[in-house]
Amino acid sequence: MGAGVGQEADTVGFLSALEREPYRYDFYQVMRRFECANRDLPRWGMALRPRDEPVRLGQDPELTFAPAPLSSFAPGGSNARARLAVRLFGLLGPNGPLPLHLTEYARERLMHAGDRTFARFLEMLSHRFVALFYRAWAQSQPTVMADRPVEDRFRAFVGAFIGIMPPAFRERDTVPDAAKLAAAGILAPQVRSADGLRALLAEYFRVPVQLREFIGHWLPLARSDQSALAAAYARLGQGAVLGRKVYDRQCRFRLELGPLSRVLYESFLPSGKLFRPLIDWVRNYVGFEYAWDVRLSLAADEVPVVMLGGAGQLGWTTWLGLRPLGKPAEDLVLNAEAALARVGELT
């Protein structure tokens, strides 16, 4: 094609088939293929100059009702622009807005005198209308908009619901934006739930996930909040607290992953590739309001045997003695945020 539809093997085959049997193809399908094959050009209906569009869109003057959306395709050459003749939209024909005698005139001049002047003049006007007709359809199709991610308006619309519409908020952590968009139905509501977090993690990591709420833990008290004689918080039964810590069950939950294969188990360790995405998913959904930890469960048949000369990570992938038959190893509980801080200090 003179205007530069990509010359990859599949594109060439498509153009040849379109030239032979245009009636077998749908208008929207063909327009989308042209748009995908010319990613360096503006989308249909967005170009400022005709030369920035890969194909001229025209209409053959016919008096019959259209049996198919497309009537012909001419690939063009070095001095001619490729041309696609459509029948579902245009100025001429029984469905066109112009009087029918103008279609008769254009057809008569073309058939008997080989004069395309009037028909091509109308094409100069209708080309833009056809391109905008396709653009109006394409803007409401999420799959079509995804052909060019940088210009994907639907992606921006969905991203606005979950806080990643502005460019500054995109790709800000190890969780891909595509995964966040796929989970927009869970991330968008302001109400957070245990079921929502469990569904997010199970879908993304493809592992069994359980969530236990109300995990007890000790909260340290700042010195200014500790009870002391002749100071605040010293009234018995109302504010006095003995010690430097208080026991709490409201602010902590635990994720339980597994049973896992050994490869997956090691991936969720602080040195593994899935550890940071796990933390980022929890931060995206829960924020920093609650404390949490994660219990990793290694499948029983994957538990390694400790031997002299063998390799292992103390406290993570090593177990001494004999384990109950068929019982997974689920001893490891990680404070994920604290472990991440330690990893950051080491790196």
XYZ file of C-alpha atoms in Angstrom, residues 7-147:
141
model
C 4.020 -5.360 5.278
C 4.217 -8.192 7.805
C 3.263 -11.588 6.426
C -0.108 -11.734 8.157
C -0.977 -8.194 7.051
C -0.110 -8.928 3.426
C -2.237 -12.059 3.529
C -5.122 -10.102 5.008
C -4.910 -7.413 2.314
C -4.860 -10.022 -0.440
C -7.919 -11.762 0.979
C -9.690 -8.424 1.424
C -9.017 -7.544 -2.209
C -10.375 -10.886 -3.451
C -13.442 -11.169 -1.225
C -14.270 -7.868 0.482
C -17.849 -8.945 1.139
C -16.639 -11.536 3.657
C -15.282 -8.910 6.041
C -16.962 -6.637 8.536
C -16.420 -2.889 8.285
C -15.334 -2.484 11.906
C -12.992 -5.461 11.700
C -11.209 -4.089 8.639
C -10.909 -0.574 10.024
C -9.442 -1.936 13.232
C -6.905 -4.037 11.327
C -5.755 -0.976 9.386
C -5.427 0.989 12.607
C -3.402 -1.750 14.317
C -1.109 -2.184 11.312
C -0.240 1.528 11.324
C 0.523 2.336 14.941
C 2.758 5.223 13.910
C -0.238 7.043 12.402
C -3.114 8.731 14.257
C -6.264 6.766 14.944
C -9.126 6.942 12.490
C -10.833 10.321 12.742
C -7.938 11.915 14.638
C -5.583 12.806 11.772
C -5.131 16.459 10.813
C -4.028 15.692 7.233
C -5.298 13.093 4.730
C -1.795 11.718 4.195
C -1.708 10.687 7.855
C -4.417 8.086 7.226
C -3.468 4.714 5.705
C -6.466 4.249 3.391
C -8.916 6.443 1.528
C -12.495 5.598 2.416
C -14.915 5.890 -0.472
C -18.197 4.704 -1.906
C -19.027 3.215 -5.291
C -22.207 4.792 -6.716
C -24.807 2.002 -6.671
C -28.592 2.039 -6.831
C -29.099 -1.317 -5.078
C -29.333 -1.895 -1.366
C -26.052 -3.076 0.138
C -25.752 -6.874 0.564
C -22.469 -6.427 2.487
C -20.768 -3.541 4.335
C -17.782 -3.467 1.937
C -17.818 -3.516 -1.855
C -14.161 -3.336 -2.936
C -10.577 -2.774 -1.870
C -7.719 -1.521 -4.040
C -4.233 -1.840 -2.471
C -2.860 1.129 -4.388
C 0.744 1.596 -5.412
C 3.668 3.975 -5.338
C 1.609 6.871 -6.720
C -1.865 5.884 -5.557
C -3.396 5.696 -2.128
C -5.108 2.461 -1.112
C -8.896 2.730 -1.299
C -11.634 0.937 0.606
C -15.173 1.254 -0.733
C -17.878 0.962 1.915
C -21.624 0.615 1.454
C -23.059 0.943 4.927
C -22.356 4.687 5.144
C -21.974 7.417 2.517
C -23.592 10.247 0.589
C -24.848 8.204 -2.369
C -27.120 5.213 -2.847
C -30.650 4.441 -1.653
C -29.598 5.011 1.968
C -27.591 8.182 1.329
C -28.782 11.711 2.160
C -28.348 13.076 -1.385
C -31.173 12.882 -3.945
C -31.171 9.619 -5.869
C -30.683 11.308 -9.234
C -27.181 12.355 -8.115
C -26.314 8.701 -7.566
C -27.654 7.959 -11.053
C -25.558 10.771 -12.499
C -22.361 9.660 -10.743
C -22.939 6.052 -11.796
C -23.685 6.997 -15.408
C -20.528 9.108 -15.676
C -18.469 6.295 -14.177
C -19.965 3.469 -16.234
C -20.225 5.142 -19.662
C -17.535 7.819 -19.650
C -15.039 6.490 -17.126
C -15.323 9.825 -15.355
C -14.821 9.518 -11.594
C -14.655 13.264 -10.940
C -18.032 13.734 -9.272
C -17.844 10.482 -7.300
C -14.334 11.272 -6.077
C -15.351 14.797 -5.118
C -18.067 13.352 -2.893
C -15.534 10.894 -1.484
C -13.392 13.812 -0.409
C -16.298 14.829 1.847
C -17.559 11.414 2.932
C -14.115 10.047 3.852
C -14.082 12.152 6.993
C -17.653 11.158 7.861
C -16.860 7.451 7.560
C -13.716 7.803 9.677
C -15.648 9.641 12.397
C -18.434 7.054 12.169
C -15.891 4.362 13.013
C -14.286 6.516 15.727
C -17.666 6.988 17.432
C -18.048 3.201 17.599
C -14.438 2.494 18.630
C -14.477 4.914 21.558
C -17.128 2.790 23.275
C -15.252 -0.506 22.779
C -12.753 -1.296 25.576
C -10.963 -3.944 23.509
C -10.421 -1.547 20.609
C -9.160 1.191 22.901
C -6.662 -1.280 24.385
C -4.953 -1.670 20.989
